[in-house]
Amino acid sequence: MPMLATQIAADKTPGLEKREKESHNAVKRSSSNLKKLFTKALRSTGVKSIFKSKTKPPKTPIDVVCRSTFLLASLDSFEDNVDPKRFDKMQELDSLLHEMKSILYGSNECEPAVEACAQLTQELFRDNTLRLIILCLPKLNLEARKDATRIVANLQRQPVNSRLIASDYLEANPDLMDHLVSGYDDPGLALHYGAMLRECIRHQVVARYVLRSEHMKRFFDYMQIPEFDVAADATATFKELMTRHKSTIAEFLFENYDWFFTEFNAKLLESANYITRRQAIKESSKNIQLDAFHVFKLFVANRNKPSDIVNILVANRSKLLRFFASFRIDKEYCLFAEDEQFEADKAQVVKEIAELEAIGPLFSGELHKFPPTPTASGELYKTPTACIRQLI
């Protein structure tokens, strides 16, 4: 016959009942302790940061630029390493610069959005954030410097309403070019500032400013800096200055032939540094003939040519026409070969020379009858005779 519950309870020994009660209390205490431990863990900084929702980065280019401008302008105020907020702010700035770069260049998953690029570009120039990025570069870490360099470089090519507003901005803020050129004085910043400078030189107004500034003379020293990578970068920038805008460089050489080639010979062609000397010789052999043409066309295009210049051109007409018939640009400089302006200039020079008539007695305008004119000795391009010597 089944036992009743009361009977089962009565049969329990006092010892068993006591053990069950103690077990129940132990479980209760363990649960309470676990709850306290879990609550304490949640309150700790490390765990709290896991569960805390992260602040989302600004969504629009305007937000990105606005916050970046604030942080860049505040760099001095939180530069002290003991400031507990310094690390967080620098980390945020790094993230914003990286985000700007992503907007301008796109990512592996998507191409850059034209509208976002235009909006970012406009805001960067409007808020003078470009200036802050350039001036604050020394205070950024290496990765942020790389991102900043790519941002500045990209902005030079970004159109806004079909205009490269970077050109207008830099024309109004030429002191930024002074800062970029002076960057070669600091080996740690030279490559970043050099890359920015070469992109800015894409604008003819910027190239003209640098060519006419006192900084131009400093390149002859920068190209001999002991640090090879810095010297090579300065040489690349010098080459860009001397080849990018042909009409501008022609004007520059026409006005500055004396000191320019004196420096070129003394500091580059006669340099004790083999690499510097080799590069200078390479540049001179590749470019002098082309540069001579762009200066020579100024003499030919002059509607009020003096009679002696006209007679020199007439006397050497056959040689010049034969030369221009086969005048081609080295394949290494294919950019020039694709330049329709170069071909148009050459055609115009040939037409002008073919139609010239001597003024007065021709005497003998052959080149060997004229006093010899130095070529690369500091007086190149002083006369049309010198240009013709370089051409033919």
XYZ file of C-alpha atoms in Angstrom:
392
model
C 0.000 0.000 0.000
C 1.497 3.404 -0.983
C 2.947 5.535 1.728
C 1.387 8.863 2.486
C 3.406 12.072 2.202
C 3.004 12.657 5.934
C 4.449 9.275 6.624
C 7.447 9.961 4.344
C 8.030 13.298 6.049
C 7.788 11.639 9.470
C 10.309 8.977 8.476
C 12.949 11.632 7.607
C 15.710 11.717 10.113
C 16.585 15.050 11.718
C 20.134 14.851 10.215
C 18.898 14.558 6.637
C 16.525 17.477 7.089
C 19.338 19.611 8.463
C 21.642 18.796 5.506
C 18.950 19.703 2.991
C 18.397 23.018 4.712
C 22.120 23.820 4.704
C 22.383 22.878 1.000
C 19.491 25.183 0.167
C 21.064 28.078 2.061
C 24.427 27.499 0.319
C 22.816 27.647 -3.103
C 21.031 30.841 -2.097
C 24.273 32.443 -0.865
C 26.138 31.367 -4.033
C 23.445 32.901 -6.221
C 23.595 36.134 -4.246
C 27.394 36.292 -4.497
C 27.285 35.617 -8.238
C 24.781 38.413 -8.695
C 26.992 40.847 -6.773
C 30.059 39.779 -8.765
C 28.265 40.236 -12.075
C 26.962 43.688 -11.042
C 30.473 44.748 -10.006
C 31.891 43.541 -13.307
C 29.322 45.502 -15.248
C 30.308 48.652 -13.398
C 33.996 48.218 -14.262
C 35.399 50.448 -17.052
C 36.573 47.617 -19.280
C 33.333 45.653 -19.393
C 31.230 48.805 -19.473
C 32.976 49.872 -22.686
C 32.027 46.562 -24.296
C 28.319 47.008 -23.691
C 28.258 50.772 -24.146
C 27.070 51.784 -27.595
C 29.893 53.382 -29.550
C 29.485 56.928 -30.847
C 28.899 56.807 -34.553
C 31.231 58.895 -36.725
C 29.780 61.945 -38.486
C 27.773 60.903 -41.496
C 28.104 63.848 -43.850
C 31.226 65.481 -45.339
C 30.180 68.730 -43.632
C 30.173 66.996 -40.231
C 33.541 65.389 -40.917
C 35.163 68.689 -41.908
C 33.548 70.630 -39.058
C 34.758 68.224 -36.373
C 38.202 67.872 -37.992
C 38.606 71.636 -38.122
C 37.777 71.897 -34.428
C 40.252 69.183 -33.448
C 43.045 70.530 -35.666
C 42.566 74.028 -34.279
C 42.638 72.578 -30.751
C 45.812 70.537 -31.171
C 47.905 72.887 -29.046
C 45.447 72.782 -26.166
C 45.580 69.010 -25.757
C 49.162 68.439 -26.783
C 50.270 67.766 -23.197
C 50.772 64.031 -22.685
C 49.267 64.183 -19.194
C 45.904 65.316 -20.536
C 43.686 62.217 -20.141
C 41.588 63.279 -23.127
C 44.550 63.764 -25.462
C 44.706 60.162 -26.636
C 40.974 59.992 -27.343
C 41.026 63.269 -29.285
C 44.068 62.299 -31.348
C 42.466 58.952 -32.071
C 39.285 60.694 -33.197
C 41.277 63.049 -35.443
C 43.117 60.093 -36.972
C 39.761 58.458 -37.678
C 38.344 61.614 -39.270
C 41.354 62.073 -41.550
C 41.067 58.449 -42.609
C 37.365 58.996 -43.292
C 38.153 62.032 -45.459
C 40.613 59.965 -47.448
C 38.000 57.248 -47.913
C 35.459 59.782 -49.198
C 37.957 61.130 -51.755
C 39.464 57.831 -52.877
C 36.670 55.360 -52.236
C 37.294 51.850 -50.942
C 37.621 48.290 -52.157
C 33.847 47.985 -51.988
C 32.813 51.220 -53.684
C 34.011 54.072 -55.858
C 34.117 57.629 -54.462
C 30.807 59.480 -54.745
C 31.170 62.559 -56.923
C 28.730 64.629 -54.894
C 30.373 63.726 -51.574
C 33.825 64.528 -52.974
C 32.668 67.922 -54.226
C 30.986 68.726 -50.925
C 34.032 67.679 -48.894
C 36.360 69.677 -51.152
C 34.238 72.800 -50.904
C 34.033 72.572 -47.111
C 37.769 71.964 -46.701
C 38.591 75.162 -48.574
C 35.733 77.188 -47.134
C 36.696 76.437 -43.525
C 40.455 76.801 -44.166
C 40.835 73.198 -43.057
C 43.381 72.631 -45.826
C 45.607 75.247 -44.200
C 45.236 73.571 -40.803
C 46.089 70.135 -42.233
C 49.300 71.489 -43.780
C 50.381 73.520 -40.751
C 49.498 70.820 -38.203
C 51.190 67.974 -40.071
C 54.193 67.834 -37.662
C 51.809 67.107 -34.754
C 50.170 64.101 -36.396
C 51.347 60.508 -36.150
C 52.803 58.744 -39.175
C 49.612 57.117 -40.441
C 47.665 60.360 -40.046
C 50.420 62.187 -41.965
C 50.071 59.707 -44.804
C 46.308 60.237 -44.916
C 46.749 64.031 -44.748
C 49.249 63.933 -47.620
C 46.865 61.968 -49.811
C 43.983 64.294 -48.923
C 45.921 67.433 -49.917
C 47.139 65.758 -53.105
C 43.643 64.630 -54.118
C 42.093 68.045 -53.496
C 44.236 69.545 -56.256
C 42.303 67.458 -58.792
C 38.803 67.696 -57.372
C 36.423 69.848 -59.451
C 33.581 71.796 -57.871
C 31.056 73.038 -60.414
C 33.573 72.233 -63.159
C 36.282 74.388 -61.524
C 39.459 73.406 -59.722
C 38.876 75.627 -56.720
C 42.216 74.533 -55.249
C 43.964 76.772 -57.790
C 42.035 79.848 -56.678
C 42.568 79.036 -53.011
C 46.332 78.589 -53.350
C 46.630 81.730 -55.437
C 45.028 83.621 -52.545
C 47.186 81.804 -49.954
C 50.686 81.640 -51.460
C 52.294 81.428 -48.012
C 51.255 77.772 -47.946
C 53.721 77.158 -50.780
C 56.436 78.771 -48.680
C 55.581 76.302 -45.933
C 55.620 73.295 -48.270
C 58.981 74.169 -49.833
C 60.494 74.787 -46.389
C 59.381 71.281 -45.474
C 62.565 69.985 -47.107
C 64.460 71.415 -44.124
C 62.942 68.672 -41.934
C 63.828 65.127 -43.093
C 60.893 63.722 -41.124
C 58.388 65.847 -43.026
C 60.169 66.329 -46.356
C 58.568 63.431 -48.231
C 55.059 64.370 -47.108
C 55.411 68.059 -47.932
C 57.232 67.232 -51.171
C 54.370 65.040 -52.370
C 51.883 67.801 -51.543
C 54.003 70.413 -53.317
C 54.272 68.426 -56.550
C 50.498 68.108 -56.722
C 50.039 71.829 -56.058
C 52.470 72.614 -58.891
C 49.882 71.136 -61.236
C 48.308 74.601 -61.059
C 50.188 76.986 -63.319
C 49.656 79.904 -60.955
C 51.333 77.947 -58.160
C 54.270 76.881 -60.332
C 54.774 80.491 -61.418
C 54.791 81.653 -57.790
C 57.400 79.079 -56.738
C 59.594 79.769 -59.782
C 59.614 83.491 -59.086
C 60.171 83.117 -55.339
C 63.463 82.985 -53.489
C 62.697 79.347 -52.745
C 63.762 78.398 -56.261
C 67.409 78.931 -55.368
C 67.059 76.637 -52.356
C 66.303 73.634 -54.549
C 69.947 73.498 -55.628
C 70.826 72.883 -51.974
C 67.931 70.540 -51.286
C 68.995 68.298 -54.157
C 72.333 67.761 -52.417
C 70.976 66.899 -48.962
C 72.853 63.869 -47.528
C 69.615 61.926 -46.957
C 69.179 60.213 -50.321
C 65.388 59.887 -50.199
C 64.980 63.584 -49.384
C 67.421 64.665 -52.111
C 65.659 62.403 -54.628
C 62.270 63.845 -53.656
C 63.578 67.422 -54.031
C 64.947 66.483 -57.453
C 61.547 65.102 -58.479
C 59.905 68.369 -57.432
C 62.544 70.416 -59.250
C 61.949 68.377 -62.393
C 58.194 68.934 -62.099
C 58.744 72.675 -61.770
C 60.989 72.727 -64.833
C 58.789 70.645 -67.118
C 55.116 70.923 -66.162
C 54.135 74.302 -67.665
C 56.184 75.039 -70.769
C 55.173 78.632 -71.348
C 55.840 79.502 -67.706
C 59.253 77.848 -67.631
C 60.168 79.556 -70.898
C 59.402 82.936 -69.350
C 61.324 81.979 -66.225
C 64.447 80.924 -68.133
C 64.266 83.969 -70.370
C 64.261 86.240 -67.292
C 66.611 84.235 -65.041
C 69.058 82.466 -67.371
C 72.107 84.046 -65.728
C 71.826 83.027 -62.074
C 69.902 79.840 -62.873
C 72.550 78.208 -65.029
C 75.357 79.525 -62.868
C 73.758 77.675 -59.949
C 72.931 74.672 -62.130
C 76.564 74.267 -63.158
C 78.209 75.113 -59.868
C 75.973 73.076 -57.584
C 74.728 70.249 -59.792
C 76.910 69.604 -62.836
C 80.069 70.128 -60.775
C 78.725 68.506 -57.613
C 80.997 66.128 -55.706
C 77.960 63.897 -55.238
C 77.995 61.405 -58.112
C 74.253 60.740 -58.016
C 73.436 64.458 -58.016
C 75.828 65.095 -60.909
C 74.492 62.135 -62.887
C 70.883 63.245 -62.420
C 71.738 66.824 -63.420
C 73.455 65.657 -66.592
C 70.475 63.458 -67.398
C 68.079 66.352 -66.867
C 70.129 68.765 -68.923
C 70.521 66.385 -71.849
C 66.826 65.508 -71.854
C 65.353 68.917 -71.289
C 67.684 71.684 -72.447
C 66.846 71.210 -76.123
C 63.134 71.254 -75.381
C 63.468 74.281 -73.105
C 65.545 76.013 -75.770
C 62.674 75.555 -78.203
C 60.163 77.139 -75.861
C 62.416 80.160 -75.383
C 63.326 80.283 -79.070
C 59.663 80.550 -80.040
C 59.475 83.777 -78.026
C 62.058 85.340 -80.330
C 60.242 84.062 -83.408
C 56.788 85.121 -82.211
C 57.902 88.679 -81.432
C 56.181 90.936 -83.973
C 58.811 93.632 -83.478
C 61.926 91.549 -83.988
C 65.145 93.582 -84.345
C 66.750 93.346 -87.762
C 69.746 91.368 -86.491
C 67.451 88.669 -85.064
C 65.502 88.491 -88.320
C 68.725 88.126 -90.308
C 70.018 85.383 -87.993
C 66.807 83.440 -88.511
C 66.837 83.957 -92.281
C 70.493 82.974 -92.571
C 69.847 79.743 -90.692
C 66.417 79.093 -92.165
C 67.290 75.892 -94.038
C 68.954 74.335 -91.004
C 66.091 75.286 -88.731
C 63.409 73.956 -91.077
C 65.284 70.660 -91.477
C 65.593 70.400 -87.711
C 61.923 71.078 -87.008
C 60.874 68.554 -89.645
C 62.347 65.794 -87.478
C 62.010 67.400 -84.052
C 60.368 64.828 -81.794
C 59.983 64.399 -78.064
C 61.733 61.558 -76.277
C 59.355 58.691 -75.504
C 60.192 59.062 -71.834
C 58.429 62.420 -72.019
C 55.326 61.181 -73.782
C 53.278 63.744 -71.863
C 54.811 66.426 -74.073
C 54.249 64.431 -77.244
C 50.574 64.291 -76.398
C 50.494 68.000 -75.818
C 48.649 69.524 -78.745
C 49.903 72.933 -77.727
C 53.489 71.852 -78.344
C 52.667 70.673 -81.846
C 50.775 73.883 -82.558
C 53.708 75.987 -81.323
C 56.124 74.073 -83.515
C 53.912 74.523 -86.579
C 53.636 78.259 -85.906
C 57.430 78.616 -85.515
C 58.019 76.812 -88.828
C 55.471 79.048 -90.570
C 57.036 82.228 -89.176
C 60.575 81.216 -90.176
C 59.499 80.169 -93.675
C 57.861 83.558 -94.291
C 60.675 85.764 -92.938
C 62.516 88.148 -95.231
C 65.927 89.627 -94.571
C 66.125 93.242 -93.446
C 68.944 95.133 -95.159
C 72.252 93.508 -96.077
C 72.299 89.945 -94.852
C 76.081 89.763 -94.468
C 76.585 86.256 -93.181
C 74.229 85.235 -90.488
C 75.704 81.778 -90.200
C 76.273 80.818 -86.621
C 80.026 80.430 -86.913
C 80.325 84.100 -87.844
C 78.883 85.189 -84.490
C 80.840 85.289 -81.226
C 80.490 81.925 -79.555
C 77.712 81.876 -76.987
C 78.006 79.558 -73.959
C 75.282 76.976 -73.771
C 74.923 75.609 -70.282
C 77.529 77.810 -68.649
C 75.151 80.316 -67.205
C 74.185 82.302 -70.292
C 71.967 79.885 -72.140
C 69.132 81.606 -74.012
C 70.739 85.054 -73.784
C 70.396 85.431 -77.545
C 68.541 83.615 -80.328
C 71.960 82.401 -81.458
C 72.322 80.489 -78.198
C 68.881 78.939 -78.637
C 69.663 77.922 -82.219
C 72.926 76.328 -81.045
C 70.984 74.220 -78.569
C 68.398 73.258 -81.157
C 70.609 72.384 -84.102
